[in-house]
Each structure stands twice: as structure tokens, then as C-alpha cells.
């Protein structure tokens, strides 16, 4: 089959859905790979490197979108949708919860679409878990960005002129991104604390050498391993704890998410104001509504000397590294949707990872979460 790799066009997106390594593997498996010219440049991959790996470089975007299976980072724009035709397979991070109308358009166009954010979080899924691979590096980058904006030192420094105290870093949400943020801030010498609502998080936080603060409500983890939204009473209790803790912190990184919903609001404007001048807050959930009151996508909001960073698409800021992991995730997933003998795309619904990510097929929305 033919696999198409278009150049990503959405604002701030620099990643690419294949690397020379994955192209080589796909070609070795008997597929033809068509890469749009310049698709890898944002991720530091030249056309020549793709070509050397066996890809065909096409100048025409439509040619990359004409493949049997189109691999994307982000969901297609309206213009890109116009290039897709009945019967094609589309795989990517299609962000379906926040784009339900587009899911209907995939069905109307009779596309077979897979959204990898929907992958069940099982052991077998780990090799194709795009949320984990991207969040991991984003958690690292969040600390780097916050540290760059912070105008004091991260580690303790003892000098002849006196001792510089280490920064106190508080991580809200200890999932994949949060745990990596904890580890990164610890490596930089900060004193790190973290909170989460899932019971398992306490031990994970402590195992990284950070202090767990806060409260863990009953049954806050769902069977899928995700957090559930808190009740108003639980929210009030959490707010009390965060308000107490945050005023002594220098850097706060918030990562809390509830799949399919707007991010929970955890840090209020009063809490921001309670921090000392020069403190930095980085809201990693800014794209889904924000954990921090007043954070703005693409802006640094300053509140009485406290800077609140709302950086868009953190994974794309490390595009060469995140693309390597993302492309590998896709390569592993594509193996599930290819018929071993004919080498053509196939939907094997007996495979729970295929069924779990399948959004549309045969002109219908088939994923239960998106059927209206
Ligand atoms: P996520 O991005 O959905 O959310 C980030 C974190 O925010 C989570 O830890 C969540 O519990 C927390 N959170 C949500 N609401 C909160 C609130 N009100 N206050 C404080 N914290 C809040 O999470 P994720 O990083 O994608 O991880 C989700 C789960 O999946 C975790 O249990 C993780 O261990 C698990 N996981 C499993 C696998 C696997 O086995 N394949 C891979 C990766 C992650």
C-alpha cells in the first residue's frame, strides 16, 4: 500500500509523522512511502534523508494526501479535508472530543479514521501511545521554559558571598507530563512537590524524590486509569490545600487533564496573586481551557510580578525529538491495520487497540463516544 506523509500546516506545528528510520521500515515491509517536500524540515529532517531511506518526495501536497493511508500529526484543516477521498485511511491525533463536527465529516467522506489519543492505556499499547511519548517530552520542556523565565537560580548554590536557596517547584497533576516535570526539576536541583487526585500518584511522586502534597478523594481514578472530575466539595478541599501550599512556591507547572473535557480549574487568580514577585507559573493545560485562572494561549500574563506562561504546543518545541517518538508510535500502529498477505489496509475490530481508536468507517461514526 501507499503511505502518505504530508507537511503539517497548523500554526506552531513543526512535527512530522515519519522519520527516515520509520520510512525505511515501511519500505522494508513492502509499502511505498510518499513524503511531501519539506515535510520534515521543522523536525530537522531534509528531503534528501527521506529519499535516502526509500521515500518518494512529491512537491504536490495532493499527492501525499492521495495515499491509501495518510499519516498526520494534527487533524486535517478544511483545505486538507478537500484532498481526502472515499476509502482512504487517516491516522493521527485527530482531537475528536473537541472537534465532533469534523468526526461527522470523516464519516460523510467515507474515510476510515483512527485517532490515537483514544488508544486504551494497556501494556501492549505502550509502543504506540502518542499521549505518553509527547507528554513526556512536553513535561521536560515545560520545566526548561519555566526555568528560563525564572530570574533566580534553580539549584542551591553556596558561594563566599552567601548561599542561594534552591527554587521551590510545585507540579499540579502527576501523569506522564507531570512525572517528567518532577524528574527534570529535581535534576536541576529544585525542591519539588506535586499533587494529583489519583491514589497511585502519591507513590509515583515520592519515588522520584518529590514531596506529595494534598488530598486524594475516594475513587478519583476511573477504570481507564484517568482522573474523574472532582465534586464541588472535593474541589473546595483541593483549593484550600493548593492555596496554602502555592504561596511558598517559586515555579508552578500545571498539567491536570480530564480526557474529553475542559481542563479542571485548579489555580485561582487569588492564588496567583499570593505568590511572591518573580514567581513563574506555566499552564500546560492552556490549550484545553487552562488549569490557571487568567492564563492565555500564546501569551505571558503578568500579575503583580508573577508571570503566567501559556505556551502553545510544547511538544512541537522539541520537534526533532518528539517526531522520532511519534513516528515510531505510528509505525507500530500501522502494523495493526495492514493485512499481512495483501499488504493492504484492513480494519481488524477484534484487536482492541484498533477498535478503541477507530472513529469512522464505511460512512458511519463507529466509535461509541462520538455517536450522537
Ligand atoms: P492526563 O494527561 O489525562 O492528566 C494529567 C494528570 O492530571 C493525571 O495524572 C490526572 O490524574 C491529573 N489530574 C486530573 N484532574 C486533576 C485535578 N483536579 N487535580 C490534580 N490532578 C488532576 O494523564 P496522563 O498523563 O495521560 O496519564 C493518565 C493515566 O494513564 C495515568 O494513570 C497513567 O499512569 C496512565 N498511563 C498508562 C500507560 C500504559 O499503561 N500504557 C501509559 C501512560 C499513562
Tab-separated table of C-alpha atoms in Angstrom, residues 70-270:
chain	number	residue	atom	x	y	z
A	70	UNK	CA	-2.307	9.132	5.285
A	71	UNK	CA	-0.282	9.651	8.465
A	72	UNK	CA	-0.709	13.012	10.182
A	73	UNK	CA	0.338	14.730	13.372
A	74	UNK	CA	-2.663	17.050	13.674
A	75	UNK	CA	-6.200	16.761	12.333
A	76	UNK	CA	-6.568	17.977	8.747
A	77	UNK	CA	-7.523	21.599	8.033
A	78	UNK	CA	-10.514	22.321	5.804
A	79	UNK	CA	-8.203	22.627	2.795
A	80	UNK	CA	-6.580	19.298	3.626
A	81	UNK	CA	-10.003	17.679	4.095
A	82	UNK	CA	-10.735	18.664	0.499
A	83	UNK	CA	-7.840	16.474	-0.635
A	84	UNK	CA	-9.064	13.295	1.100
A	85	UNK	CA	-11.329	10.895	-0.739
A	86	UNK	CA	-13.621	7.939	-0.057
A	87	UNK	CA	-11.876	4.782	1.059
A	88	UNK	CA	-8.700	6.362	2.377
A	89	UNK	CA	-7.333	5.666	5.838
A	90	UNK	CA	-6.299	8.568	8.043
A	91	UNK	CA	-4.270	8.118	11.240
A	92	UNK	CA	-3.232	10.888	13.631
A	93	UNK	CA	-4.029	12.871	16.740
A	94	UNK	CA	-7.437	13.951	15.458
A	95	UNK	CA	-8.530	15.588	18.724
A	96	UNK	CA	-12.082	14.249	18.317
A	97	UNK	CA	-13.585	15.361	21.642
A	98	UNK	CA	-13.068	18.997	20.762
A	99	UNK	CA	-13.893	18.529	17.053
A	100	UNK	CA	-17.003	16.383	16.965
A	101	UNK	CA	-18.315	18.055	13.784
A	102	UNK	CA	-15.175	17.049	11.934
A	103	UNK	CA	-15.710	13.436	13.008
A	104	UNK	CA	-19.035	13.556	11.128
A	105	UNK	CA	-17.252	14.946	8.073
A	106	UNK	CA	-14.820	11.985	8.142
A	107	UNK	CA	-17.846	9.676	8.090
A	108	UNK	CA	-19.615	11.640	5.344
A	109	UNK	CA	-16.488	11.398	3.227
A	110	UNK	CA	-16.379	7.626	3.914
A	111	UNK	CA	-12.885	7.828	5.357
A	112	UNK	CA	-11.564	5.171	7.736
A	113	UNK	CA	-10.106	7.236	10.553
A	114	UNK	CA	-8.120	6.387	13.671
A	115	UNK	CA	-7.453	8.849	16.480
A	116	UNK	CA	-4.501	7.745	18.529
A	117	UNK	CA	-5.405	9.769	21.631
A	118	UNK	CA	-8.176	7.200	22.140
A	119	UNK	CA	-5.753	4.286	22.488
A	120	UNK	CA	-6.513	2.233	25.601
A	121	UNK	CA	-3.665	2.675	28.136
A	122	UNK	CA	-2.682	-1.003	28.194
A	123	UNK	CA	0.768	-2.564	28.283
A	124	UNK	CA	0.527	-3.650	24.628
A	125	UNK	CA	-0.432	-0.108	23.635
A	126	UNK	CA	2.652	1.486	25.150
A	127	UNK	CA	4.699	1.281	21.942
A	128	UNK	CA	2.078	3.340	20.102
A	129	UNK	CA	0.984	5.600	22.954
A	130	UNK	CA	1.296	9.060	21.434
A	131	UNK	CA	-0.096	10.805	24.506
A	132	UNK	CA	2.709	9.387	26.617
A	133	UNK	CA	5.524	9.935	24.139
A	134	UNK	CA	4.570	13.553	23.512
A	135	UNK	CA	3.616	14.410	27.104
A	136	UNK	CA	6.881	13.025	28.378
A	137	UNK	CA	8.984	15.443	26.362
A	138	UNK	CA	6.485	18.263	26.904
A	139	UNK	CA	6.857	17.823	30.668
A	140	UNK	CA	10.597	18.186	30.317
A	141	UNK	CA	10.252	21.244	28.071
A	142	UNK	CA	7.800	22.878	30.490
A	143	UNK	CA	10.474	22.925	33.176
A	144	UNK	CA	13.083	24.251	30.750
A	145	UNK	CA	10.744	27.073	29.661
A	146	UNK	CA	9.682	27.937	33.205
A	147	UNK	CA	13.289	27.914	34.341
A	148	UNK	CA	14.264	30.266	31.509
A	149	UNK	CA	11.524	32.693	32.555
A	150	UNK	CA	12.509	32.483	36.230
A	151	UNK	CA	15.069	35.094	37.137
A	152	UNK	CA	16.526	33.380	40.177
A	153	UNK	CA	18.534	30.144	40.375
A	154	UNK	CA	17.132	26.610	40.394
A	155	UNK	CA	19.748	24.761	42.491
A	156	UNK	CA	21.142	25.686	45.846
A	157	UNK	CA	24.468	27.475	45.414
A	158	UNK	CA	26.947	28.078	48.174
A	159	UNK	CA	29.285	30.954	47.458
A	160	UNK	CA	31.712	33.025	49.503
A	161	UNK	CA	29.134	35.814	49.374
A	162	UNK	CA	26.391	33.644	50.783
A	163	UNK	CA	24.016	30.844	49.926
A	164	UNK	CA	21.436	30.954	47.161
A	165	UNK	CA	18.430	28.870	48.184
A	166	UNK	CA	17.040	26.329	45.710
A	167	UNK	CA	13.839	27.091	43.813
A	168	UNK	CA	10.667	25.503	45.084
A	169	UNK	CA	8.796	23.869	42.228
A	170	UNK	CA	5.207	22.624	42.537
A	171	UNK	CA	3.781	20.284	39.894
A	172	UNK	CA	-0.003	20.002	39.675
A	173	UNK	CA	-1.034	16.727	38.039
A	174	UNK	CA	1.407	13.829	38.206
A	175	UNK	CA	0.596	11.952	34.996
A	176	UNK	CA	3.133	11.370	32.259
A	177	UNK	CA	3.984	15.069	31.761
A	178	UNK	CA	3.921	15.849	35.477
A	179	UNK	CA	6.215	12.974	36.431
A	180	UNK	CA	8.732	14.017	33.783
A	181	UNK	CA	8.487	17.610	35.026
A	182	UNK	CA	9.214	16.399	38.565
A	183	UNK	CA	12.245	14.439	37.400
A	184	UNK	CA	13.547	17.353	35.325
A	185	UNK	CA	13.123	19.930	38.098
A	186	UNK	CA	14.841	17.558	40.538
A	187	UNK	CA	17.772	17.151	38.121
A	188	UNK	CA	18.086	20.933	38.092
A	189	UNK	CA	18.404	20.945	41.856
A	190	UNK	CA	14.981	22.351	42.762
A	191	UNK	CA	12.992	21.317	45.799
A	192	UNK	CA	9.957	19.676	44.222
A	193	UNK	CA	6.450	18.947	45.442
A	194	UNK	CA	3.481	17.644	43.491
A	195	UNK	CA	-0.185	16.836	43.776
A	196	UNK	CA	-2.667	14.658	41.918
A	197	UNK	CA	-6.049	13.139	42.668
A	198	UNK	CA	-5.322	9.545	41.608
A	199	UNK	CA	-4.299	7.367	44.557
A	200	UNK	CA	-1.449	5.747	42.584
A	201	UNK	CA	0.179	9.117	42.007
A	202	UNK	CA	1.320	9.536	45.617
A	203	UNK	CA	3.815	6.695	45.421
A	204	UNK	CA	4.993	7.679	41.923
A	205	UNK	CA	5.684	11.234	43.070
A	206	UNK	CA	7.555	10.041	46.140
A	207	UNK	CA	9.603	7.531	44.145
A	208	UNK	CA	11.004	10.474	42.146
A	209	UNK	CA	12.140	12.198	45.318
A	210	UNK	CA	9.396	14.817	45.408
A	211	UNK	CA	7.027	15.566	48.256
A	212	UNK	CA	3.388	14.620	47.682
A	213	UNK	CA	1.012	17.276	48.902
A	214	UNK	CA	-2.717	17.244	49.030
A	215	UNK	CA	-5.602	15.000	49.285
A	216	UNK	CA	-6.753	12.006	47.276
A	217	UNK	CA	-10.523	11.653	47.070
A	218	UNK	CA	-12.203	8.252	47.111
A	219	UNK	CA	-12.326	6.569	43.671
A	220	UNK	CA	-10.778	9.538	41.869
A	221	UNK	CA	-9.263	7.208	39.271
A	222	UNK	CA	-11.516	5.698	36.596
A	223	UNK	CA	-11.104	2.150	35.292
A	224	UNK	CA	-9.215	3.601	32.299
A	225	UNK	CA	-6.572	4.947	34.679
A	226	UNK	CA	-7.637	8.571	34.178
A	227	UNK	CA	-8.860	11.007	36.814
A	228	UNK	CA	-12.570	11.790	37.066
A	229	UNK	CA	-13.825	15.355	37.557
A	230	UNK	CA	-13.957	16.335	41.233
A	231	UNK	CA	-17.238	17.072	43.007
A	232	UNK	CA	-17.721	20.696	44.160
A	233	UNK	CA	-16.921	19.645	47.765
A	234	UNK	CA	-13.732	17.915	46.659
A	235	UNK	CA	-12.783	20.937	44.569
A	236	UNK	CA	-13.183	23.174	47.606
A	237	UNK	CA	-10.962	20.915	49.675
A	238	UNK	CA	-8.337	20.826	46.942
A	239	UNK	CA	-8.492	24.621	46.588
A	240	UNK	CA	-7.777	25.030	50.296
A	241	UNK	CA	-4.739	22.789	50.053
A	242	UNK	CA	-3.394	24.428	46.882
A	243	UNK	CA	-3.935	27.938	48.301
A	244	UNK	CA	-1.948	27.023	51.416
A	245	UNK	CA	0.904	25.426	49.510
A	246	UNK	CA	1.264	27.632	46.443
A	247	UNK	CA	2.124	30.871	48.219
A	248	UNK	CA	5.515	29.496	49.210
A	249	UNK	CA	6.382	28.245	45.703
A	250	UNK	CA	8.640	29.836	43.071
A	251	UNK	CA	7.635	27.846	39.992
A	252	UNK	CA	4.313	26.084	39.404
A	253	UNK	CA	3.693	23.791	36.445
A	254	UNK	CA	0.128	22.613	35.940
A	255	UNK	CA	-0.595	19.519	33.852
A	256	UNK	CA	-4.052	18.371	35.024
A	257	UNK	CA	-6.352	16.989	32.327
A	258	UNK	CA	-9.600	15.056	32.154
A	259	UNK	CA	-9.903	13.311	28.766
A	260	UNK	CA	-12.666	14.739	26.601
A	261	UNK	CA	-13.390	17.695	28.873
A	262	UNK	CA	-12.083	21.139	29.563
A	263	UNK	CA	-9.134	21.076	31.950
A	264	UNK	CA	-10.038	21.473	35.622
A	265	UNK	CA	-9.524	24.970	37.021
A	266	UNK	CA	-7.180	24.498	39.982
A	267	UNK	CA	-5.192	27.721	40.454
A	268	UNK	CA	-7.378	30.799	41.021
A	269	UNK	CA	-6.441	34.437	40.450
A	270	UNK	CA	-6.095	34.925	44.223
